[in-house]
XYZ file of C-alpha atoms in Angstrom:
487
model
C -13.016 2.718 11.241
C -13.274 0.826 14.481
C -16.601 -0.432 15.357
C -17.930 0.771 18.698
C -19.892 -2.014 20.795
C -22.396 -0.997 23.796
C -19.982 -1.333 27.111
C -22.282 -3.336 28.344
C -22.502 -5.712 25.280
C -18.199 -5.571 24.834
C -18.131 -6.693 28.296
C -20.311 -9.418 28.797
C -19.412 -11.067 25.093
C -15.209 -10.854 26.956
C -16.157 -11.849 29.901
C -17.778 -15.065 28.038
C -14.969 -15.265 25.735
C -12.353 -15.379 28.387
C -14.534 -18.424 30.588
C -14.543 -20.268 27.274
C -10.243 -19.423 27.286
C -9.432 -20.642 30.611
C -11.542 -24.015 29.661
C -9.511 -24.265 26.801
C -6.218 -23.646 28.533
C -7.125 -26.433 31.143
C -8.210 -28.720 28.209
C -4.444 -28.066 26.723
C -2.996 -27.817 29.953
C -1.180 -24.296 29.568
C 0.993 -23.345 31.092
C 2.665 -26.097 31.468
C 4.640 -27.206 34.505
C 7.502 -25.614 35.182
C 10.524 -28.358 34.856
C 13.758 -26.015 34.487
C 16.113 -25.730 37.457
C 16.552 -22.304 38.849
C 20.360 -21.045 38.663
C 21.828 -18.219 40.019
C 25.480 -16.842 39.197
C 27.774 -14.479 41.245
C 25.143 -15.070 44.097
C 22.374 -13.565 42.028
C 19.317 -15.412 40.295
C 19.821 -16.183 36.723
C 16.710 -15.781 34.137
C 15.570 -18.546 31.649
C 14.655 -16.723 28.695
C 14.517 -12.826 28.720
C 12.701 -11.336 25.559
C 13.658 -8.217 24.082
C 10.089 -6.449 22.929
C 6.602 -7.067 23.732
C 5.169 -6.424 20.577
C 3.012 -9.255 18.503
C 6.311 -11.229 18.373
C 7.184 -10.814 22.260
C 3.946 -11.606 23.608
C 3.783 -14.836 20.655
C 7.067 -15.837 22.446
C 5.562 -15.470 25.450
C 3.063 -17.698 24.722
C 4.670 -20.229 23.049
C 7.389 -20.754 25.973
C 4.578 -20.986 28.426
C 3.281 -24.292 26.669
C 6.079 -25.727 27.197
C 6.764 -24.641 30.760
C 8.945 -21.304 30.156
C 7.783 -18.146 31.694
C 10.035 -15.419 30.013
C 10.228 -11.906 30.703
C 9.727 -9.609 28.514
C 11.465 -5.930 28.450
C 9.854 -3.343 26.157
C 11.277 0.477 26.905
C 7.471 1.531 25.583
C 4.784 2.577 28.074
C 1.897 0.171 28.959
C -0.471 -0.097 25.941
C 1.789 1.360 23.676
C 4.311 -1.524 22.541
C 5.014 -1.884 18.817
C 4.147 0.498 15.984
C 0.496 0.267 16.086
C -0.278 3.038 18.356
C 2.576 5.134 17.852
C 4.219 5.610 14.529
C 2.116 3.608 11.886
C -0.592 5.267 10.554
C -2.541 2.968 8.099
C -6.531 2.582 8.715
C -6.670 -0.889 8.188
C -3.907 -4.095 8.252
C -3.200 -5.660 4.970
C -3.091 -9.077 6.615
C -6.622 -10.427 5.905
C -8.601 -10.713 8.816
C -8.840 -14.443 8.654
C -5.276 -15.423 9.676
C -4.758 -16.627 13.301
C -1.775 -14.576 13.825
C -0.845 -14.924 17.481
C -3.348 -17.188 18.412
C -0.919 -20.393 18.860
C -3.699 -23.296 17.417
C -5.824 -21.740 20.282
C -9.401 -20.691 18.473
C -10.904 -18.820 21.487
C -7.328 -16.681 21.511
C -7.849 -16.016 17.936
C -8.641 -12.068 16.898
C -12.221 -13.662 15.150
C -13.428 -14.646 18.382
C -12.392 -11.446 20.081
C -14.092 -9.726 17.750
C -17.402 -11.631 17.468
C -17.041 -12.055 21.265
C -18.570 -7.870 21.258
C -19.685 -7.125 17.840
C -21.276 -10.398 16.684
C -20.405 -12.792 13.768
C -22.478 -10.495 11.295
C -20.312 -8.100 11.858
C -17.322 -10.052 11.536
C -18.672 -10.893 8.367
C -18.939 -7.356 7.080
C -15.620 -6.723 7.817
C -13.242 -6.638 5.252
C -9.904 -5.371 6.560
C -9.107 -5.087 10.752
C -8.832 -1.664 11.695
C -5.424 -0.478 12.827
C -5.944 0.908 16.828
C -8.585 -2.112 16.872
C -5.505 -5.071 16.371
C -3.582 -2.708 18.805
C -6.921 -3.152 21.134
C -6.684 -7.150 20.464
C -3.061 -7.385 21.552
C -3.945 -5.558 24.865
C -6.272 -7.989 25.683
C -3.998 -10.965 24.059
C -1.118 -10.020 26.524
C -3.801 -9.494 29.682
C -5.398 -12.943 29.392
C -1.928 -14.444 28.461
C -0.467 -13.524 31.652
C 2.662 -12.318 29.703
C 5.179 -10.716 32.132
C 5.924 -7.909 30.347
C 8.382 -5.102 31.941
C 7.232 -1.700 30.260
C 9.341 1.284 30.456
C 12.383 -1.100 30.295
C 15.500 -0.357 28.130
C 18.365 -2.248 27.137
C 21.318 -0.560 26.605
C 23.894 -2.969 26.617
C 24.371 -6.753 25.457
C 27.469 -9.256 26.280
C 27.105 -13.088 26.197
C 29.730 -14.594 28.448
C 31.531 -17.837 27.663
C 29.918 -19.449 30.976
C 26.950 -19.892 29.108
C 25.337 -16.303 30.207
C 24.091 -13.406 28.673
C 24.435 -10.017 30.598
C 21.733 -7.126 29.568
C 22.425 -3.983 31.041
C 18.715 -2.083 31.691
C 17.755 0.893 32.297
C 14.599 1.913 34.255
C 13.279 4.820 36.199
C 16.834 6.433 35.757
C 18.660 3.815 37.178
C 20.750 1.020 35.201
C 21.313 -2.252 36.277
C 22.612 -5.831 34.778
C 20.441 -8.714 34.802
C 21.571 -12.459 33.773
C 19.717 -14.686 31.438
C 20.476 -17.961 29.605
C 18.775 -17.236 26.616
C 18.425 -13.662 24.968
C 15.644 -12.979 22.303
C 15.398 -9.934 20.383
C 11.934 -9.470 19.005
C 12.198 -6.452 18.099
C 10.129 -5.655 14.786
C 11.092 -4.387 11.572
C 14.374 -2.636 12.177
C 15.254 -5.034 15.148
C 18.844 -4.657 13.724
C 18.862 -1.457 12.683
C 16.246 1.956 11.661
C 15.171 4.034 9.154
C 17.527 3.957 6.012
C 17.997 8.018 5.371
C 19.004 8.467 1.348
C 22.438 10.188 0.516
C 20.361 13.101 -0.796
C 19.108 14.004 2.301
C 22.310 13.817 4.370
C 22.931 17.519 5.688
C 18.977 18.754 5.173
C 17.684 20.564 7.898
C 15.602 17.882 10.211
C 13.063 20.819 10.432
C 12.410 20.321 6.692
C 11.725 16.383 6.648
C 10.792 13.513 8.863
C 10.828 9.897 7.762
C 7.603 7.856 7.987
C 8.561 5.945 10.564
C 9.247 9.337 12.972
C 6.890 9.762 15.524
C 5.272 13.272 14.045
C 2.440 15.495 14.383
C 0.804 15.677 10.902
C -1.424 18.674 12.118
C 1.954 20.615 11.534
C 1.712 19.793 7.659
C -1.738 21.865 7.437
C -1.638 24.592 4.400
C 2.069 22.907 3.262
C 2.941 21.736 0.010
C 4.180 17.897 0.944
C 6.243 15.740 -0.593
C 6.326 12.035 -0.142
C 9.653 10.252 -1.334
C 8.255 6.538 -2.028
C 5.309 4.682 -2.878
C 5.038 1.572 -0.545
C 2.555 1.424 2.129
C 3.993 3.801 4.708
C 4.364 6.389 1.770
C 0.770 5.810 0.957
C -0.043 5.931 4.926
C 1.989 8.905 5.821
C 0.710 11.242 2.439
C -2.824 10.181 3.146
C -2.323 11.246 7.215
C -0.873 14.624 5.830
C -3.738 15.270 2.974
C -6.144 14.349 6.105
C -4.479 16.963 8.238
C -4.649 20.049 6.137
C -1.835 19.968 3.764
C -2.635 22.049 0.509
C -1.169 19.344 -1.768
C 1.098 15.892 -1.358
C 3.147 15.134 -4.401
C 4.570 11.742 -4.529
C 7.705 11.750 -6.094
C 7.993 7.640 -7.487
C 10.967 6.590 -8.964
C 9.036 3.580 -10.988
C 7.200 4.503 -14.382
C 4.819 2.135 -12.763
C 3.456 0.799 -9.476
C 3.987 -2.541 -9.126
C 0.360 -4.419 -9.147
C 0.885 -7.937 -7.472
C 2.301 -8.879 -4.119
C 4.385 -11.546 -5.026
C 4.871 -11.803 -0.978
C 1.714 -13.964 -0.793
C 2.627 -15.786 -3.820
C 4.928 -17.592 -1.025
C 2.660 -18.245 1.604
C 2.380 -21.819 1.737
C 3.432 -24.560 4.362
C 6.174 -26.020 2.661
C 7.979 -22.986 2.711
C 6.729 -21.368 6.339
C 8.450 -24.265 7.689
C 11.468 -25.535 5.087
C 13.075 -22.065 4.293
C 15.863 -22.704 6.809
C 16.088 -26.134 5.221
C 16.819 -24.959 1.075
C 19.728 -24.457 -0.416
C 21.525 -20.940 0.358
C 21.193 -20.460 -3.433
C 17.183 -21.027 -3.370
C 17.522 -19.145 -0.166
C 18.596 -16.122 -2.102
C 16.733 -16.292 -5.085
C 13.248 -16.743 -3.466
C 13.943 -13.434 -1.100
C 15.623 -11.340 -3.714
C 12.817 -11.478 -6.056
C 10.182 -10.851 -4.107
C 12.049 -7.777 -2.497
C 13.253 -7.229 -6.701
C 9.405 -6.797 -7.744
C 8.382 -5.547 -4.540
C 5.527 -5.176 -2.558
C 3.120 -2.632 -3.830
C 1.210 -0.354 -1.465
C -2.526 -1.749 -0.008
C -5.253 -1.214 -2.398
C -7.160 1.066 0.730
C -4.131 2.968 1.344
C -3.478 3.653 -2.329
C -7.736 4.979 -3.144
C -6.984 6.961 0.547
C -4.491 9.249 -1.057
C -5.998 8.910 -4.840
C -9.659 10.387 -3.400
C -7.465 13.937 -3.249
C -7.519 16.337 -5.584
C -4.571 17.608 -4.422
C -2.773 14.344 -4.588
C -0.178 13.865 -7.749
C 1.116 10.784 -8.218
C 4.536 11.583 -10.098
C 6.190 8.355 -11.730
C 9.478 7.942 -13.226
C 10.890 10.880 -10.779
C 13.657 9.343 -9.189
C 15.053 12.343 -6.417
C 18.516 12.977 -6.979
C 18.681 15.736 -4.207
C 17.995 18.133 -1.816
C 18.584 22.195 -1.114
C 17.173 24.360 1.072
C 15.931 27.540 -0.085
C 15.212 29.685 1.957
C 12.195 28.162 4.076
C 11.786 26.529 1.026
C 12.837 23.023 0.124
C 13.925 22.405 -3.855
C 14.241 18.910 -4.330
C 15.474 17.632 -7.589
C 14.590 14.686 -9.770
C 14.533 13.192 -12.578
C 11.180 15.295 -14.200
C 12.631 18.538 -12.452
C 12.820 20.574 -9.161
C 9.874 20.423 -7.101
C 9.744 23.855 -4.326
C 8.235 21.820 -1.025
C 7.595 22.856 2.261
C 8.123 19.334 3.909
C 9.254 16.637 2.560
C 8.406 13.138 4.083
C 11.441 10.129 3.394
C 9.410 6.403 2.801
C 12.369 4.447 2.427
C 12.203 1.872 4.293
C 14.475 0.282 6.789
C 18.325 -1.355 6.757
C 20.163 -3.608 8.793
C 22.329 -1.123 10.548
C 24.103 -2.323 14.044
C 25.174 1.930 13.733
C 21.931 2.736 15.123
C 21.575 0.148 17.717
C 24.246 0.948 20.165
C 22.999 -1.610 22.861
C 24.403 -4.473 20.225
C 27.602 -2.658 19.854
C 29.295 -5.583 21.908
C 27.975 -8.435 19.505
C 27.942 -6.764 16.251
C 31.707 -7.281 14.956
C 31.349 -10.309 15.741
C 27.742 -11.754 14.335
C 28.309 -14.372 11.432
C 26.424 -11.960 8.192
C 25.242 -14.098 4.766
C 27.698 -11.511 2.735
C 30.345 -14.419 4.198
C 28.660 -17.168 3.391
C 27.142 -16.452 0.020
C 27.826 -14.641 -3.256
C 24.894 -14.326 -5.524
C 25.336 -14.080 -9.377
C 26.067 -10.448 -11.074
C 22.735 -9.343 -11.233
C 20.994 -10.797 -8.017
C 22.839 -8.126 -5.309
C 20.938 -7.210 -2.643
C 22.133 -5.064 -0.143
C 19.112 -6.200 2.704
C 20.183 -9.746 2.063
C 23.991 -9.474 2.375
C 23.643 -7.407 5.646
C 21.038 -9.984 6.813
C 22.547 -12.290 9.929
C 23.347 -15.712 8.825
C 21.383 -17.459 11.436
C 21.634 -21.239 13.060
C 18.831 -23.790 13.110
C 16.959 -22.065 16.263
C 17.412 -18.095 15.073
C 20.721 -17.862 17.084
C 23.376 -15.766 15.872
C 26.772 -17.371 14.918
C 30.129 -16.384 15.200
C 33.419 -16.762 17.059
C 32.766 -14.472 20.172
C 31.642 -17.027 23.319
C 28.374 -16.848 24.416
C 27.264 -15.564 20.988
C 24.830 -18.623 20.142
C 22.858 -17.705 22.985
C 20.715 -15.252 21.163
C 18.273 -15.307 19.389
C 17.266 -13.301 16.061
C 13.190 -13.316 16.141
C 12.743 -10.560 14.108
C 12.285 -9.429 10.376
C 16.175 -9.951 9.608
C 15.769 -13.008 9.832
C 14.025 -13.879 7.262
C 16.761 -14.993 4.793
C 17.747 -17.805 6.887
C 14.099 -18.784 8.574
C 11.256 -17.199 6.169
C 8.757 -14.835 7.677
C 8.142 -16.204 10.631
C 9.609 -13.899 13.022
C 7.571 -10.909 13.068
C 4.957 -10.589 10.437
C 1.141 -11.702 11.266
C 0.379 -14.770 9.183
C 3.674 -17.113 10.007
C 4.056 -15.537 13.600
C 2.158 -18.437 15.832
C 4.809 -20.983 13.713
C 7.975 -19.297 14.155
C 7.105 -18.704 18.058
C 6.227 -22.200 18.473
C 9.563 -23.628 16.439
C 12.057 -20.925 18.607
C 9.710 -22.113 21.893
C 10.131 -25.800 21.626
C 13.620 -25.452 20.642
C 14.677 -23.875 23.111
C 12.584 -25.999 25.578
C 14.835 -28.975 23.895
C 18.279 -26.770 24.420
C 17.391 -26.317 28.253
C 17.067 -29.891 28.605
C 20.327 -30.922 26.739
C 22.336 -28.080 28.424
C 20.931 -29.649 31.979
C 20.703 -33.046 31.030
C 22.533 -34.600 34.447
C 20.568 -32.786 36.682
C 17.821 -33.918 34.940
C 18.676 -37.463 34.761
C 19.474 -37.094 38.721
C 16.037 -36.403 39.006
C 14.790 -39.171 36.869
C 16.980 -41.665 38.905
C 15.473 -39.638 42.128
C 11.228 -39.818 40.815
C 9.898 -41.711 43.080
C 6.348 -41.193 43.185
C 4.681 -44.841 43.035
C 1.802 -45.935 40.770
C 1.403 -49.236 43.299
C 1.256 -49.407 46.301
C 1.375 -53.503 46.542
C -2.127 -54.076 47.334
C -3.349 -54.692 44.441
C -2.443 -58.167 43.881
C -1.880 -61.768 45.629
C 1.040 -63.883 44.667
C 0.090 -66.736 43.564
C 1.481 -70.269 44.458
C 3.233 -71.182 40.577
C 3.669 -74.778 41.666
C 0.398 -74.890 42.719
C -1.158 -73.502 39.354
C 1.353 -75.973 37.641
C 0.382 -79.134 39.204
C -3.614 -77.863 38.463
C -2.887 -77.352 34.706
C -1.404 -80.678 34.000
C -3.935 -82.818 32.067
């Protein structure tokens, strides 16, 4: 649970916090100076870098670009406050991440969630923290985005996408009813977990009733689940997350139906998490590449220990392993769902299965997606090593841009989770995000410059701002000085 500070004590520990910020940003000199010359096309002002999401990735972005003298904007079709999942549709009490990585905080300490926190509930409560409450890194990115001065366009939706071989990408948006197209150089798409796609629905629910079953990722009132028999179709952490929310709401039992005999016990995720490969993944071979990601999502994750003894503390919780669901009738206002133990007669039946790359579901790509370069062309793993998340996954170029033969193409950018066959996890998840921000940031700082390299040499041959001013010196007389010097 979020800890609640005296208003008084919250404000005056931010208000301190936020002096000690703007020193530091004047120490680092952020933002930096704007250098980039404006451009307009068809008579109509041209944007640098528009961002698509202002979610922990945006607003990293955002960040990032500004140290090296990019303001982007960034267009998120969520209301103010409410960007990302963490207010809306996730529904764990506390982050996995442990509370000690920087996340966002680009190198800055006083940016940092730690000094946030300590900033209104003091360092001994920092250190009685274990995990960081969910709402409470929701709260932190509210404030990160305020004192950021991130330009962030809420209530903004893209609906259409279409590089153009000039070297421009149109984005059709829609807001307050009316659409209209803006221009940018550079597109990113930070847009989360199923930034390429959404929720991956299972054959055997194809045809059910959507009155019957939501997936965890649906936005859903769990008070509706109260005095229902609820079944839960996974056992990662949303499964864990959404049958602890419906046990918490009323529901007269949750059976998790778990294909596995067994849960798996260690993250092998964090088994990765060192330098070397945060910033060399793009750099090994395709076939190391493959094999690193396609083990760990082999084993997979298992679900938080919290989330896990949330559900277990239940007596109304089962835990079915080895009951793989092989499909699903309705019965009357009954479901019968069949698996591998037997039929199970629900009321409601919640799908945890993940995401997919699916352009299907994102309609606003619809004019890049035939065309984006996918690894299922570029690599064929060994029988036994198949994943379907990795073929689908784009195969991206040295700064997260898509490839392919359509013009304009490379001007977009993949900063999100399917991107993290090509780049790591670097694009959207909390301990790698500051490092993937800062290597698409400077990049794209350095393709600016190479794209406008005359104009910019015109105004190096132009600088002329002088250091002298002539005074400073007397000639001397060098025959003089000679004649004095001879012995």
């Amino acid at each position: 649970m979020s800890i609640s500070p005296s208003t008084t004590a919250a404000t005056s520990g931010l208000a301190t916090l936020e002096e000690r910020l703007r020193d530091d940003f004047v120490t680092l000199g952020w933002p930096a100076k704007a250098w980039i010359p404006p451009s307009t096309r068809k008579g109509l002002p041209v944007h640098d870098v528009l961002v698509i999401g202002a979610g922990q990735a945006g607003l990293a972005l955002s960040m990032a670009l500004q140290q090296v003298g990019i303001k982007p904007v960034l267009l998120d079709r969520s209301a103010l406050d409410f960007e990302g999942p963490w207010a809306t549709t996730a529904r764990m009490e506390t982050l996995r991440s442990p509370k000690e990585l920087t996340g966002p905080a680009m190198g800055v300490a006083a940016l940092s969630f730690r000094a946030w926190f300590i900033a209104q509930f003091g360092l001994d409560a920092w250190t009685a923290l274990d995990k960081i409450p969910r709402l409470q890194w929701m709260d932190y990115l509210r404030w990160y985005r305020r004192v950021t001065n991130a330009d962030v366009r809420n209530g903004h939706e893209v609906v259409a996408v279409r590089p153009q071989a000039d070297g421009v990408v149109e984005v059709d948006v829609k807001a307050n009813g009316v659409t209209a197209t803006w221009q940018t150089r550079r597109l990113v798409l930070a847009t989360g977990r199923d930034g390429l796609g959404g929720a991956t629905v299972p054959a055997f629910m194809r045809g059910v009733d959507r009155k019957f079953w939501a997936h965890s990722s649906d936005a859903m009132d769990y008070a509706t689940l109260a005095g229902k028999h609820v079944g839960v179709v996974g056992a990662g952490a949303s499964a864990m997350d959404s049958a602890a929310t419906a046990l918490e709401n009323g529901a007269a039992s949750v059976d998790m139906l778990i294909r596995r005999q067994q849960l798996p016990l260690i993250n092998k995720s964090k088994g990765s998490g060192v330098p070397g490969l945060t910033h060399g993944q793009y750099l090994l071979p395709d076939a190391w590449k493959w094999r690193i990601r396609h083990y760990i999502n082999a084993q997979q994750v298992p679900p938080p220990h919290g989330s896990t003894l949330r559900v277990s503390r239940h007596d109304n919780a089962f835990f079915n392993l080895g009951c793989a669901v092989q499909a699903v009738e309705k019965a009357g206002d009954k479901l019968q769902v069949q698996t591998s133990a037997g039929v199970f007669v629900l009321d409601f039946l919640i799908v945890s299965t993940g995401f997919a790359i699916d352009w299907s579901l994102r309609p606003e790509f619809a004019d890049i997606a035939p065309h984006v370069k996918l690894w299922n062309s570029r690599f064929t793993p060994e029988s036994g090593d198949e994943d379907a998340e990795l073929s689908a996954s784009p195969d991206l170029g040295p700064l997260f841009e898509f490839q392919g033969e359509l013009p304009g193409l490379d001007r977009i950018h993949c900063f999100c989770y399917p991107a993290a066959l090509s780049h790591g996890t670097v694009s959207g998840d909390i301990p790698a995000i500051s490092d993937g921000a800062r290597k698409l940031a400077q990049g794209l700082a350095s393709l600016f410059y190479l794209n406008d390299i005359e104009q910019h040499f015109d105004k190096l041959k132009a600088y002329a701002e002088p250091e002298l001013d002539g005074t400073e010196w007397t000639a001397a007389d060098s025959a003089a000085r000679i004649r004095q010097l001879q012995p």
